[in-house]
Amino acid sequence: MKSQETGWLGNMLGWGQRRQQQVSEILYGNAVEMARAPSFFADHGVADTVDGRFDALALVVALIMRRLKDCGEAGQDLSQQLFDTMFADMDLSLREMGAGDIGVAKRVRVMAEGFMGRLDAYASALDSRDRVALGAALQRNLLRGDGEAGDPLIDFVLGLEARIADIDADLLLKGRLG
């Protein structure tokens, strides 16, 4: 698939060069689109800030990685590649925002650790179907303590999880979310 077919991905990780997109990059681009859904921000109280956008993206990527674990070895490999792609993009984004070279690696490491904590909290709550634990994880991470993660947000996330869970494995392994 050529980068022109994936919109803004043409510059992502390619520093402006046209090249073939890796499946993980296509999947990441689709995850970014999903995380930018206006309902996150307008309907569910996620701050439309750099941090809020990161938190929405972290949730979507966590849900995708959770689904990929059910896709065999190829899914596990793609899950790791998706993680790597996400944090390579975070590194590039921080540099483009003017962060100094010395601080970027540390910031990206802190972001990756935060992501892994979110992944664990979301997966644990979803695996046990514990709405209270999911609400607490969403309030702590997605809302960063501002506002309450009530039933509408929990239902939204459960719907998003169901939507991702319903994606055919072959389609997902090609980077498609629907």
PDB file of C-alpha atoms in Angstrom:
ATOM      1  CA  MET A   1       0.000   0.000   0.000  1.00  0.00           C
ATOM      2  CA  LYS A   2       1.438   3.355  -0.994  1.00  0.00           C
ATOM      3  CA  SER A   3       1.552   6.192   1.511  1.00  0.00           C
ATOM      4  CA  GLN A   4      -0.792   8.324  -0.613  1.00  0.00           C
ATOM      5  CA  GLU A   5      -3.568   5.855   0.230  1.00  0.00           C
ATOM      6  CA  THR A   6      -3.096   6.423   3.945  1.00  0.00           C
ATOM      7  CA  GLY A   7      -3.369  10.215   4.061  1.00  0.00           C
ATOM      8  CA  TRP A   8      -1.220  11.916   6.686  1.00  0.00           C
ATOM      9  CA  LEU A   9       0.887   8.785   7.091  1.00  0.00           C
ATOM     10  CA  GLY A  10       2.953   9.884   4.110  1.00  0.00           C
ATOM     11  CA  ASN A  11       5.204  11.904   6.405  1.00  0.00           C
ATOM     12  CA  MET A  12       4.913   9.814   9.549  1.00  0.00           C
ATOM     13  CA  LEU A  13       8.222   8.198  10.343  1.00  0.00           C
ATOM     14  CA  GLY A  14       9.403   8.863   6.805  1.00  0.00           C
ATOM     15  CA  TRP A  15      10.597  12.426   7.237  1.00  0.00           C
ATOM     16  CA  GLY A  16       8.777  13.439   4.073  1.00  0.00           C
ATOM     17  CA  GLN A  17       9.969  10.572   1.912  1.00  0.00           C
ATOM     18  CA  ARG A  18       7.500   8.497  -0.105  1.00  0.00           C
ATOM     19  CA  ARG A  19       7.846   4.844   0.751  1.00  0.00           C
ATOM     20  CA  GLN A  20       5.870   1.697   1.384  1.00  0.00           C
ATOM     21  CA  GLN A  21       4.028   1.772   4.690  1.00  0.00           C
ATOM     22  CA  GLN A  22       4.637  -1.022   7.148  1.00  0.00           C
ATOM     23  CA  VAL A  23       1.503  -2.781   8.411  1.00  0.00           C
ATOM     24  CA  SER A  24       2.179  -1.440  11.906  1.00  0.00           C
ATOM     25  CA  GLU A  25       2.252   2.112  10.536  1.00  0.00           C
ATOM     26  CA  ILE A  26      -1.037   1.613   8.708  1.00  0.00           C
ATOM     27  CA  LEU A  27      -2.586   0.154  11.858  1.00  0.00           C
ATOM     28  CA  TYR A  28      -1.180   2.996  13.941  1.00  0.00           C
ATOM     29  CA  GLY A  29      -2.593   5.575  11.523  1.00  0.00           C
ATOM     30  CA  ASN A  30      -6.003   3.926  11.759  1.00  0.00           C
ATOM     31  CA  ALA A  31      -5.711   3.913  15.565  1.00  0.00           C
ATOM     32  CA  VAL A  32      -4.917   7.640  15.518  1.00  0.00           C
ATOM     33  CA  GLU A  33      -8.023   8.271  13.413  1.00  0.00           C
ATOM     34  CA  MET A  34     -10.151   6.272  15.838  1.00  0.00           C
ATOM     35  CA  ALA A  35      -8.660   8.111  18.828  1.00  0.00           C
ATOM     36  CA  ARG A  36      -9.465  11.460  17.249  1.00  0.00           C
ATOM     37  CA  ALA A  37     -13.194  10.707  17.190  1.00  0.00           C
ATOM     38  CA  PRO A  38     -14.942  13.882  18.354  1.00  0.00           C
ATOM     39  CA  SER A  39     -17.052  11.878  20.809  1.00  0.00           C
ATOM     40  CA  PHE A  40     -14.007  11.295  23.032  1.00  0.00           C
ATOM     41  CA  PHE A  41     -13.711  15.012  23.567  1.00  0.00           C
ATOM     42  CA  ALA A  42     -17.189  16.451  23.054  1.00  0.00           C
ATOM     43  CA  ASP A  43     -19.260  13.693  24.662  1.00  0.00           C
ATOM     44  CA  HIS A  44     -16.989  12.065  27.222  1.00  0.00           C
ATOM     45  CA  GLY A  45     -14.882  14.820  28.757  1.00  0.00           C
ATOM     46  CA  VAL A  46     -11.454  13.902  27.440  1.00  0.00           C
ATOM     47  CA  ALA A  47      -9.380  17.092  27.311  1.00  0.00           C
ATOM     48  CA  ASP A  48      -8.638  18.183  23.745  1.00  0.00           C
ATOM     49  CA  THR A  49      -4.986  18.748  24.600  1.00  0.00           C
ATOM     50  CA  VAL A  50      -1.744  16.979  23.799  1.00  0.00           C
ATOM     51  CA  ASP A  51      -2.151  14.908  26.969  1.00  0.00           C
ATOM     52  CA  GLY A  52      -5.825  14.160  26.291  1.00  0.00           C
ATOM     53  CA  ARG A  53      -5.054  13.085  22.751  1.00  0.00           C
ATOM     54  CA  PHE A  54      -2.254  10.849  24.008  1.00  0.00           C
ATOM     55  CA  ASP A  55      -4.626   9.293  26.539  1.00  0.00           C
ATOM     56  CA  ALA A  56      -7.303   8.642  23.891  1.00  0.00           C
ATOM     57  CA  LEU A  57      -4.670   7.135  21.597  1.00  0.00           C
ATOM     58  CA  ALA A  58      -3.243   5.040  24.440  1.00  0.00           C
ATOM     59  CA  LEU A  59      -6.715   3.625  25.117  1.00  0.00           C
ATOM     60  CA  VAL A  60      -7.338   2.750  21.467  1.00  0.00           C
ATOM     61  CA  VAL A  61      -3.889   1.216  20.997  1.00  0.00           C
ATOM     62  CA  ALA A  62      -4.302  -0.770  24.228  1.00  0.00           C
ATOM     63  CA  LEU A  63      -7.600  -2.163  22.939  1.00  0.00           C
ATOM     64  CA  ILE A  64      -5.994  -3.067  19.614  1.00  0.00           C
ATOM     65  CA  MET A  65      -3.010  -4.720  21.293  1.00  0.00           C
ATOM     66  CA  ARG A  66      -5.396  -6.660  23.502  1.00  0.00           C
ATOM     67  CA  ARG A  67      -7.189  -7.920  20.377  1.00  0.00           C
ATOM     68  CA  LEU A  68      -3.917  -8.759  18.627  1.00  0.00           C
ATOM     69  CA  LYS A  69      -2.943 -11.148  21.411  1.00  0.00           C
ATOM     70  CA  ASP A  70      -5.734 -13.414  20.109  1.00  0.00           C
ATOM     71  CA  CYS A  71      -4.245 -13.458  16.599  1.00  0.00           C
ATOM     72  CA  GLY A  72      -1.447 -15.939  17.200  1.00  0.00           C
ATOM     73  CA  GLU A  73       2.233 -15.277  16.748  1.00  0.00           C
ATOM     74  CA  ALA A  74       1.628 -12.860  13.874  1.00  0.00           C
ATOM     75  CA  GLY A  75      -0.673 -10.840  16.123  1.00  0.00           C
ATOM     76  CA  GLN A  76       1.864 -10.771  18.925  1.00  0.00           C
ATOM     77  CA  ASP A  77       4.557  -9.625  16.507  1.00  0.00           C
ATOM     78  CA  LEU A  78       2.288  -6.921  15.096  1.00  0.00           C
ATOM     79  CA  SER A  79       1.382  -5.832  18.617  1.00  0.00           C
ATOM     80  CA  GLN A  80       5.060  -5.216  19.397  1.00  0.00           C
ATOM     81  CA  GLN A  81       5.536  -3.431  16.069  1.00  0.00           C
ATOM     82  CA  LEU A  82       2.486  -1.251  16.811  1.00  0.00           C
ATOM     83  CA  PHE A  83       3.962  -0.317  20.190  1.00  0.00           C
ATOM     84  CA  ASP A  84       7.309   0.478  18.555  1.00  0.00           C
ATOM     85  CA  THR A  85       5.633   2.548  15.835  1.00  0.00           C
ATOM     86  CA  MET A  86       3.604   4.504  18.369  1.00  0.00           C
ATOM     87  CA  PHE A  87       6.618   5.453  20.424  1.00  0.00           C
ATOM     88  CA  ALA A  88       8.775   6.214  17.387  1.00  0.00           C
ATOM     89  CA  ASP A  89       6.022   8.650  16.421  1.00  0.00           C
ATOM     90  CA  MET A  90       5.956  10.071  19.966  1.00  0.00           C
ATOM     91  CA  ASP A  91       9.720  10.621  19.722  1.00  0.00           C
ATOM     92  CA  LEU A  92       9.371  12.366  16.365  1.00  0.00           C
ATOM     93  CA  SER A  93       6.425  14.455  17.572  1.00  0.00           C
ATOM     94  CA  LEU A  94       8.302  15.655  20.648  1.00  0.00           C
ATOM     95  CA  ARG A  95      11.270  16.618  18.498  1.00  0.00           C
ATOM     96  CA  GLU A  96       8.991  18.504  16.100  1.00  0.00           C
ATOM     97  CA  MET A  97       7.463  20.340  19.068  1.00  0.00           C
ATOM     98  CA  GLY A  98      10.965  21.524  19.963  1.00  0.00           C
ATOM     99  CA  ALA A  99      11.922  19.234  22.819  1.00  0.00           C
ATOM    100  CA  GLY A 100      15.675  18.965  23.223  1.00  0.00           C
ATOM    101  CA  ASP A 101      17.423  15.802  22.104  1.00  0.00           C
ATOM    102  CA  ILE A 102      18.583  14.950  25.617  1.00  0.00           C
ATOM    103  CA  GLY A 103      15.107  15.143  27.130  1.00  0.00           C
ATOM    104  CA  VAL A 104      13.244  13.329  24.354  1.00  0.00           C
ATOM    105  CA  ALA A 105      14.452   9.827  25.169  1.00  0.00           C
ATOM    106  CA  LYS A 106      13.548  10.286  28.833  1.00  0.00           C
ATOM    107  CA  ARG A 107      10.099  11.685  27.995  1.00  0.00           C
ATOM    108  CA  VAL A 108       9.379   8.860  25.567  1.00  0.00           C
ATOM    109  CA  ARG A 109      10.463   6.286  28.166  1.00  0.00           C
ATOM    110  CA  VAL A 110       8.123   7.857  30.749  1.00  0.00           C
ATOM    111  CA  MET A 111       5.291   7.875  28.187  1.00  0.00           C
ATOM    112  CA  ALA A 112       5.937   4.211  27.322  1.00  0.00           C
ATOM    113  CA  GLU A 113       5.898   3.253  31.002  1.00  0.00           C
ATOM    114  CA  GLY A 114       2.643   5.179  31.450  1.00  0.00           C
ATOM    115  CA  PHE A 115       1.187   3.416  28.455  1.00  0.00           C
ATOM    116  CA  MET A 116       2.098   0.000  29.849  1.00  0.00           C
ATOM    117  CA  GLY A 117       0.398   0.888  33.135  1.00  0.00           C
ATOM    118  CA  ARG A 118      -2.717   1.939  31.231  1.00  0.00           C
ATOM    119  CA  LEU A 119      -2.637  -1.249  29.156  1.00  0.00           C
ATOM    120  CA  ASP A 120      -2.459  -3.371  32.309  1.00  0.00           C
ATOM    121  CA  ALA A 121      -5.252  -1.467  34.062  1.00  0.00           C
ATOM    122  CA  TYR A 122      -7.577  -1.553  31.051  1.00  0.00           C
ATOM    123  CA  ALA A 123      -6.869  -5.208  30.230  1.00  0.00           C
ATOM    124  CA  SER A 124      -7.377  -6.309  33.826  1.00  0.00           C
ATOM    125  CA  ALA A 125     -10.708  -4.498  34.105  1.00  0.00           C
ATOM    126  CA  LEU A 126     -11.905  -5.688  30.699  1.00  0.00           C
ATOM    127  CA  ASP A 127     -10.797  -9.285  31.248  1.00  0.00           C
ATOM    128  CA  SER A 128     -12.752  -9.446  34.506  1.00  0.00           C
ATOM    129  CA  ARG A 129     -15.656  -7.415  33.044  1.00  0.00           C
ATOM    130  CA  ASP A 130     -15.324  -5.139  36.091  1.00  0.00           C
ATOM    131  CA  ARG A 131     -17.104  -1.873  35.260  1.00  0.00           C
ATOM    132  CA  VAL A 132     -16.005  -0.274  38.542  1.00  0.00           C
ATOM    133  CA  ALA A 133     -12.322  -1.020  37.866  1.00  0.00           C
ATOM    134  CA  LEU A 134     -12.682   0.133  34.251  1.00  0.00           C
ATOM    135  CA  GLY A 135     -14.319   3.365  35.383  1.00  0.00           C
ATOM    136  CA  ALA A 136     -11.539   3.960  37.901  1.00  0.00           C
ATOM    137  CA  ALA A 137      -8.858   3.306  35.261  1.00  0.00           C
ATOM    138  CA  LEU A 138     -10.582   5.633  32.794  1.00  0.00           C
ATOM    139  CA  GLN A 139     -11.012   8.357  35.400  1.00  0.00           C
ATOM    140  CA  ARG A 140      -7.371   8.095  36.469  1.00  0.00           C
ATOM    141  CA  ASN A 141      -5.879   7.845  32.972  1.00  0.00           C
ATOM    142  CA  LEU A 142      -8.194   9.032  30.220  1.00  0.00           C
ATOM    143  CA  LEU A 143      -9.738  11.852  32.253  1.00  0.00           C
ATOM    144  CA  ARG A 144      -6.624  12.422  34.404  1.00  0.00           C
ATOM    145  CA  GLY A 145      -8.829  12.859  37.466  1.00  0.00           C
ATOM    146  CA  ASP A 146     -10.888  15.656  35.897  1.00  0.00           C
ATOM    147  CA  GLY A 147     -14.516  14.614  35.900  1.00  0.00           C
ATOM    148  CA  GLU A 148     -16.114  11.272  36.515  1.00  0.00           C
ATOM    149  CA  ALA A 149     -15.922   8.214  34.292  1.00  0.00           C
ATOM    150  CA  GLY A 150     -19.600   7.373  34.487  1.00  0.00           C
ATOM    151  CA  ASP A 151     -21.721   4.855  32.625  1.00  0.00           C
ATOM    152  CA  PRO A 152     -21.766   6.750  29.293  1.00  0.00           C
ATOM    153  CA  LEU A 153     -17.952   6.712  29.053  1.00  0.00           C
ATOM    154  CA  ILE A 154     -17.708   3.116  30.284  1.00  0.00           C
ATOM    155  CA  ASP A 155     -20.341   2.043  27.738  1.00  0.00           C
ATOM    156  CA  PHE A 156     -18.503   3.966  25.003  1.00  0.00           C
ATOM    157  CA  VAL A 157     -15.244   2.160  25.810  1.00  0.00           C
ATOM    158  CA  LEU A 158     -16.983  -1.227  26.011  1.00  0.00           C
ATOM    159  CA  GLY A 159     -18.547  -0.491  22.608  1.00  0.00           C
ATOM    160  CA  LEU A 160     -15.139   0.423  21.217  1.00  0.00           C
ATOM    161  CA  GLU A 161     -13.704  -2.784  22.654  1.00  0.00           C
ATOM    162  CA  ALA A 162     -16.528  -4.827  21.067  1.00  0.00           C
ATOM    163  CA  ARG A 163     -15.990  -3.085  17.729  1.00  0.00           C
ATOM    164  CA  ILE A 164     -12.282  -3.926  17.789  1.00  0.00           C
ATOM    165  CA  ALA A 165     -12.944  -7.477  19.013  1.00  0.00           C
ATOM    166  CA  ASP A 166     -15.243  -8.035  16.019  1.00  0.00           C
ATOM    167  CA  ILE A 167     -12.565  -7.173  13.460  1.00  0.00           C
ATOM    168  CA  ASP A 168     -11.614 -10.203  11.418  1.00  0.00           C
ATOM    169  CA  ALA A 169      -8.100 -11.336  12.360  1.00  0.00           C
ATOM    170  CA  ASP A 170      -6.914 -11.344   8.728  1.00  0.00           C
ATOM    171  CA  LEU A 171      -8.140  -7.783   8.278  1.00  0.00           C
ATOM    172  CA  LEU A 172      -6.521  -6.660  11.520  1.00  0.00           C
ATOM    173  CA  LEU A 173      -3.215  -8.298  10.574  1.00  0.00           C
ATOM    174  CA  LYS A 174      -3.285  -6.160   7.405  1.00  0.00           C
ATOM    175  CA  GLY A 175      -3.601  -3.016   9.517  1.00  0.00           C
ATOM    176  CA  ARG A 176      -7.312  -2.435   9.046  1.00  0.00           C
ATOM    177  CA  LEU A 177      -9.757  -1.531  11.791  1.00  0.00           C
ATOM    178  CA  GLY A 178     -12.870  -2.152   9.789  1.00  0.00           C
TER     179      GLY A 178
END
